Tab-separated table of C-alpha atoms in Angstrom:
chain	number	residue	atom	x	y	z
A	1	MET	CA	-45.311	26.913	103.253
A	2	THR	CA	-42.166	26.700	105.368
A	3	SER	CA	-41.513	26.315	108.777
A	4	GLN	CA	-38.464	25.719	111.225
A	5	THR	CA	-40.103	24.013	113.699
A	6	LYS	CA	-43.160	22.220	112.853
A	7	PRO	CA	-42.430	18.868	111.365
A	8	SER	CA	-45.745	17.321	111.407
A	9	GLY	CA	-47.357	17.031	107.942
A	10	GLN	CA	-44.160	18.216	106.557
A	11	PHE	CA	-40.910	16.709	105.065
A	12	LYS	CA	-37.298	17.895	105.812
A	13	ILE	CA	-35.274	19.378	103.243
A	14	LEU	CA	-31.427	19.582	103.751
A	15	TYR	CA	-29.219	21.777	101.868
A	16	PHE	CA	-25.466	21.471	101.278
A	17	ALA	CA	-22.767	23.605	99.999
A	18	SER	CA	-24.147	26.214	97.090
A	19	ALA	CA	-27.414	25.021	97.949
A	20	THR	CA	-26.897	26.288	101.510
A	21	SER	CA	-25.134	29.406	100.356
A	22	PHE	CA	-28.281	30.127	98.158
A	23	THR	CA	-30.978	29.638	100.874
A	24	ASN	CA	-28.812	30.601	103.627
A	25	LYS	CA	-30.171	27.714	105.227
A	26	SER	CA	-28.850	23.975	105.976
A	27	GLU	CA	-32.470	22.823	106.217
A	28	GLU	CA	-36.178	23.553	106.421
A	29	TYR	CA	-39.472	21.659	106.275
A	30	LEU	CA	-41.919	21.580	103.407
A	31	ASP	CA	-45.382	20.793	103.291
A	32	ALA	CA	-46.165	17.254	102.349
A	33	PRO	CA	-46.967	15.499	100.190
A	34	LEU	CA	-45.125	16.934	97.279
A	35	ASN	CA	-44.524	15.365	93.738
A	36	SER	CA	-40.853	15.078	93.374
A	37	ARG	CA	-41.435	16.720	89.974
A	38	GLU	CA	-42.417	19.978	91.613
A	39	LEU	CA	-39.907	20.297	93.939
A	40	PHE	CA	-37.495	22.572	91.961
A	41	ASP	CA	-40.323	24.821	90.938
A	42	VAL	CA	-41.549	25.038	94.499
A	43	LEU	CA	-37.749	25.801	95.385
A	44	ASP	CA	-37.376	28.279	92.703
A	45	GLN	CA	-40.391	30.152	93.682
A	46	MET	CA	-39.263	30.412	97.304
A	47	TYR	CA	-35.823	31.282	96.309
A	48	PRO	CA	-35.825	32.918	92.823
A	49	GLY	CA	-33.024	31.993	90.654
A	50	MET	CA	-32.117	28.742	92.830
A	51	LYS	CA	-33.295	26.292	89.619
A	52	ALA	CA	-30.673	27.765	87.259
A	53	SER	CA	-27.907	28.364	89.525
A	54	VAL	CA	-28.252	25.458	91.838
A	55	LEU	CA	-30.837	22.922	91.288
A	56	ASP	CA	-30.314	22.237	87.631
A	57	SER	CA	-27.031	20.985	88.401
A	58	SER	CA	-27.763	19.107	91.833
A	59	ALA	CA	-29.137	15.646	92.519
A	60	VAL	CA	-31.771	14.843	94.902
A	61	THR	CA	-31.930	12.098	97.560
A	62	ARG	CA	-35.143	10.841	99.666
A	63	ASN	CA	-34.065	9.003	102.683
A	64	LEU	CA	-30.774	8.670	101.526
A	65	GLU	CA	-31.822	7.083	98.311
A	66	TYR	CA	-30.789	9.080	95.174
A	67	LEU	CA	-33.794	9.975	92.918
A	68	ASP	CA	-34.287	10.044	88.994
A	69	LEU	CA	-36.214	13.356	88.833
A	70	GLU	CA	-36.814	12.385	85.116
A	71	ASP	CA	-38.721	9.056	85.863
A	72	ASP	CA	-42.076	8.416	84.416
A	73	ASP	CA	-42.898	7.302	87.971
A	74	PRO	CA	-42.414	10.252	90.393
A	75	THR	CA	-41.907	10.206	93.982
A	76	ILE	CA	-44.086	11.652	96.391
A	77	PHE	CA	-42.461	13.174	99.086
A	78	GLN	CA	-44.393	12.101	102.633
A	79	ALA	CA	-44.480	13.855	106.090
A	80	GLY	CA	-41.317	12.610	107.971
A	81	ASP	CA	-39.167	12.096	104.695
A	82	GLU	CA	-35.656	13.613	104.727
A	83	VAL	CA	-34.985	15.045	101.102
A	84	ALA	CA	-31.448	16.491	100.455
A	85	ILE	CA	-30.429	18.583	97.547
A	86	ILE	CA	-26.855	17.348	96.601
A	87	PRO	CA	-24.685	19.792	94.455
A	88	PRO	CA	-21.602	18.671	92.416
A	89	VAL	CA	-19.304	17.133	95.156
A	90	SER	CA	-15.766	18.353	95.904
A	91	SER	CA	-13.974	15.904	98.223
A	92	GLY	CA	-10.407	15.052	98.388
B	1	MET	CA	-26.256	1.241	97.429
B	2	GLU	CA	-28.608	-0.180	100.023
B	3	GLY	CA	-28.253	2.770	102.332
B	4	ASP	CA	-27.339	0.228	105.161
B	5	SER	CA	-25.388	3.016	106.999
B	6	GLY	CA	-28.906	4.420	107.565
B	7	HIS	CA	-28.883	3.316	111.328
B	8	ILE	CA	-26.416	6.561	111.832
B	9	SER	CA	-28.513	9.288	111.957
B	10	SER	CA	-27.805	12.615	110.535
B	11	GLY	CA	-27.606	14.147	113.696
B	12	LYS	CA	-24.843	12.435	115.168
B	13	PRO	CA	-21.374	13.717	115.029
B	14	PRO	CA	-19.135	12.610	112.206
B	15	SER	CA	-18.675	8.840	112.836
B	16	CYS	CA	-17.132	5.486	111.286
B	17	VAL	CA	-18.425	2.489	109.628
B	18	THR	CA	-16.433	-0.685	109.719
B	19	GLU	CA	-16.913	-4.199	108.408
B	20	ASP	CA	-14.632	-6.940	107.205
B	21	GLY	CA	-11.440	-5.466	105.975
B	22	ILE	CA	-13.266	-2.246	105.611
B	23	GLN	CA	-13.191	0.919	107.497
B	24	VAL	CA	-14.663	4.231	106.440
B	25	SER	CA	-14.890	7.522	108.453
B	26	LEU	CA	-15.225	11.092	108.668
B	27	THR	CA	-14.045	13.267	111.427
B	28	HIS	CA	-13.282	16.811	112.472
B	29	GLU	CA	-10.041	15.634	113.991
B	30	LEU	CA	-6.528	15.583	112.785
B	31	LEU	CA	-6.163	12.487	110.322
B	32	ASP	CA	-3.806	9.818	111.708
B	33	ALA	CA	-1.624	8.211	108.768
B	34	SER	CA	-0.205	5.542	111.307
B	35	GLN	CA	-3.923	4.535	112.759
B	36	ILE	CA	-4.899	4.075	108.881
B	37	LEU	CA	-1.711	2.279	108.197
B	38	SER	CA	-2.072	-0.210	111.174
B	39	SER	CA	-6.008	-0.663	110.157
B	40	VAL	CA	-5.026	-2.363	106.979
B	41	LYS	CA	-1.805	-4.143	108.044
B	42	SER	CA	-1.941	-8.208	107.811
B	43	PRO	CA	0.354	-10.743	107.345
B	44	SER	CA	-1.096	-12.198	104.188
B	45	ALA	CA	-0.596	-8.464	102.380
B	46	GLY	CA	2.862	-7.866	100.702
B	47	ALA	CA	1.939	-4.558	99.824
B	48	ILE	CA	0.376	-1.403	101.575
B	49	VAL	CA	-0.306	2.124	99.619
B	50	LEU	CA	-0.960	5.203	101.665
B	51	PHE	CA	-2.511	8.112	99.779
B	52	ALA	CA	-2.479	11.313	101.743
B	53	GLY	CA	-4.551	14.225	100.178
B	54	THR	CA	-3.240	17.680	101.703
B	55	THR	CA	-4.889	20.957	101.304
B	56	ARG	CA	-2.637	23.280	98.684
B	57	ASP	CA	-2.106	26.899	99.166
B	58	THR	CA	-3.097	28.160	95.638
B	59	PHE	CA	-5.795	27.371	93.238
B	60	GLN	CA	-5.346	28.534	89.559
B	61	SER	CA	-2.320	30.467	91.349
B	62	LYS	CA	-4.618	32.429	93.655
B	63	PRO	CA	-3.569	32.122	97.075
B	64	VAL	CA	-5.969	29.870	99.349
B	65	LYS	CA	-6.256	31.129	102.847
B	66	GLN	CA	-8.074	27.866	104.273
B	67	LEU	CA	-10.155	25.122	103.127
B	68	GLN	CA	-13.520	23.940	104.690
B	69	TYR	CA	-15.276	20.526	104.437
B	70	THR	CA	-18.846	20.017	104.914
B	71	ALA	CA	-20.722	16.668	104.272
B	72	TYR	CA	-24.176	14.858	104.113
B	73	VAL	CA	-22.705	12.554	106.672
B	74	PRO	CA	-25.007	9.568	106.624
B	75	ARG	CA	-24.863	9.652	102.776
B	76	ALA	CA	-21.285	10.155	102.332
B	77	LEU	CA	-20.314	7.088	104.689
B	78	ALA	CA	-22.868	4.972	102.669
B	79	THR	CA	-20.962	6.105	99.501
B	80	LEU	CA	-17.635	5.308	100.910
B	81	LEU	CA	-18.649	2.053	102.132
B	82	ASP	CA	-19.942	1.281	98.425
B	83	ILE	CA	-16.573	2.385	96.896
B	84	ALA	CA	-14.476	0.387	99.482
B	85	ARG	CA	-16.505	-2.791	98.896
B	86	VAL	CA	-16.211	-2.643	95.338
B	87	VAL	CA	-12.620	-1.653	95.079
B	88	LYS	CA	-11.969	-4.455	97.813
B	89	GLN	CA	-13.650	-6.948	95.744
B	90	LYS	CA	-12.191	-5.994	92.308
B	91	HIS	CA	-8.719	-5.729	93.265
B	92	SER	CA	-8.813	-8.732	95.808
B	93	LEU	CA	-7.613	-6.369	98.314
B	94	VAL	CA	-6.990	-7.857	102.183
B	95	ALA	CA	-8.212	-4.449	103.446
B	96	ILE	CA	-9.138	-1.042	102.816
B	97	SER	CA	-9.541	2.218	104.847
B	98	MET	CA	-10.673	5.504	103.996
B	99	THR	CA	-11.204	8.531	106.060
B	100	HIS	CA	-12.150	12.437	105.165
B	101	ARG	CA	-11.638	15.399	107.477
B	102	LEU	CA	-14.740	17.819	108.079
B	103	GLY	CA	-14.551	21.340	109.180
B	104	VAL	CA	-11.737	23.717	108.481
B	105	VAL	CA	-8.276	21.963	107.275
B	106	PRO	CA	-5.435	24.436	107.474
B	107	ILE	CA	-3.176	24.689	104.443
B	108	GLY	CA	-0.811	21.673	104.306
B	109	GLU	CA	-2.561	19.291	106.848
B	110	GLU	CA	-4.301	15.987	105.203
B	111	SER	CA	-7.945	16.139	104.101
B	112	ILE	CA	-8.171	12.645	102.940
B	113	LEU	CA	-6.326	9.620	103.920
B	114	ILE	CA	-6.696	6.080	101.733
B	115	ALA	CA	-5.038	2.976	102.553
B	116	VAL	CA	-5.006	-0.209	100.918
B	117	SER	CA	-3.536	-3.460	101.658
B	118	ALA	CA	-2.953	-6.329	98.799
B	119	PRO	CA	-0.995	-9.473	98.552
B	120	HIS	CA	0.938	-7.807	95.909
B	121	ARG	CA	2.121	-4.103	94.921
B	122	GLN	CA	0.195	-3.825	91.623
B	123	ALA	CA	-3.144	-4.309	92.802
B	124	ALA	CA	-2.577	-2.077	95.847
B	125	TRP	CA	-1.498	0.981	93.665
B	126	ARG	CA	-4.448	0.455	91.292
B	127	ALA	CA	-7.109	0.048	93.826
B	128	GLY	CA	-6.011	3.053	95.733
B	129	GLU	CA	-5.993	5.460	92.895
B	130	GLU	CA	-9.377	3.972	91.841
B	131	ALA	CA	-10.594	4.370	95.237
B	132	LEU	CA	-9.511	7.924	95.433
B	133	GLU	CA	-11.068	8.540	91.985
B	134	LEU	CA	-14.505	7.142	92.956
B	135	CYS	CA	-14.478	9.152	96.105
B	136	LYS	CA	-13.802	12.277	94.379
B	137	GLU	CA	-16.400	11.958	91.923
B	138	ASN	CA	-19.178	10.497	94.448
B	139	ALA	CA	-18.513	11.035	98.201
B	140	GLU	CA	-21.308	13.580	99.407
B	141	ILE	CA	-18.349	15.965	100.561
B	142	TRP	CA	-18.236	19.539	99.599
B	143	LYS	CA	-14.792	22.017	99.863
B	144	LEU	CA	-15.248	25.345	100.427
B	145	GLU	CA	-12.123	27.434	99.413
B	146	GLU	CA	-11.501	30.671	101.065
B	147	PHE	CA	-9.205	33.056	99.487
B	148	HIS	CA	-7.577	36.175	101.105
B	149	GLY	CA	-9.823	39.392	100.862
B	150	GLU	CA	-12.208	37.535	98.762
B	151	GLU	CA	-15.679	35.364	99.143
B	152	GLY	CA	-15.362	31.674	99.603
B	153	VAL	CA	-15.750	29.503	96.410
B	154	TRP	CA	-17.722	26.082	96.646
B	155	ARG	CA	-15.320	23.846	94.336
B	156	ALA	CA	-16.773	20.939	92.217
B	157	ASN	CA	-14.734	17.927	91.193
B	158	ARG	CA	-16.702	17.172	88.129
B	159	ASP	CA	-15.204	19.706	85.737
B	160	GLY	CA	-12.500	20.759	87.566
B	161	GLN	CA	-13.873	24.283	87.376
B	162	GLN	CA	-14.027	27.022	90.057
B	163	GLY	CA	-17.556	26.615	91.489
B	164	ALA	CA	-20.206	29.405	92.477
B	165	LYS	CA	-19.161	32.331	94.513
B	166	VAL	CA	-20.524	32.312	97.762
B	167	GLU	CA	-22.295	35.478	99.170
B	168	LYS	CA	-22.033	34.752	102.867
B	169	LEU	CA	-19.910	32.274	104.816
B	170	SER	CA	-22.504	31.281	107.912
């Protein structure tokens, strides 16, 4: 499912802050295509407990645009996409 | 948000976006208050407000060793640009500059500078405050507070609460 090196047929996922701490990674590649509604479950299987402790309070972007994961019209992540997990922010 | 900073690849080091009367940047360097002041100066502006946020040595009375900031650079620059545009237009500013430091910020140094210039002071005060609040709420930047003899903690601005404990500081 995951690979650190082979991006073909895969999309990149970026982790920040608590997501980095939980996965111990800043990025990795996941198989495309993937329905955005399945993303959190896929990650929770890879990193048990991540959904409750990180993902449920995080937003998601695809190619720098925020997604509404509850939207009736889900996004399909394609090979080459850059997806990011955005935990609650804390600048200043 | 048009994502119009998408030309800045995420692999590039922290950088700067400018447009008419607007400058937003992310940097690992020391922040320079005189540079940001000059960037908003104008003969048509009678007021400049500068906000400097510095790192504090305690959180809920616990001594903080140091703070570390990380960002989703292209996304955060797009958000800062969006905030600058909105605030500049709403308060009829002459100029606005926002810069945030990344990496380790030792206690007492600036982590954020916001400068705004306007014809009159009321607009400048309000715009500076609003830009800061919007930044804290939305910019894709994260603060890790490291305490003496303890694990680091990712802070969340949203609820003002202490974030999740970090098991590994890699």
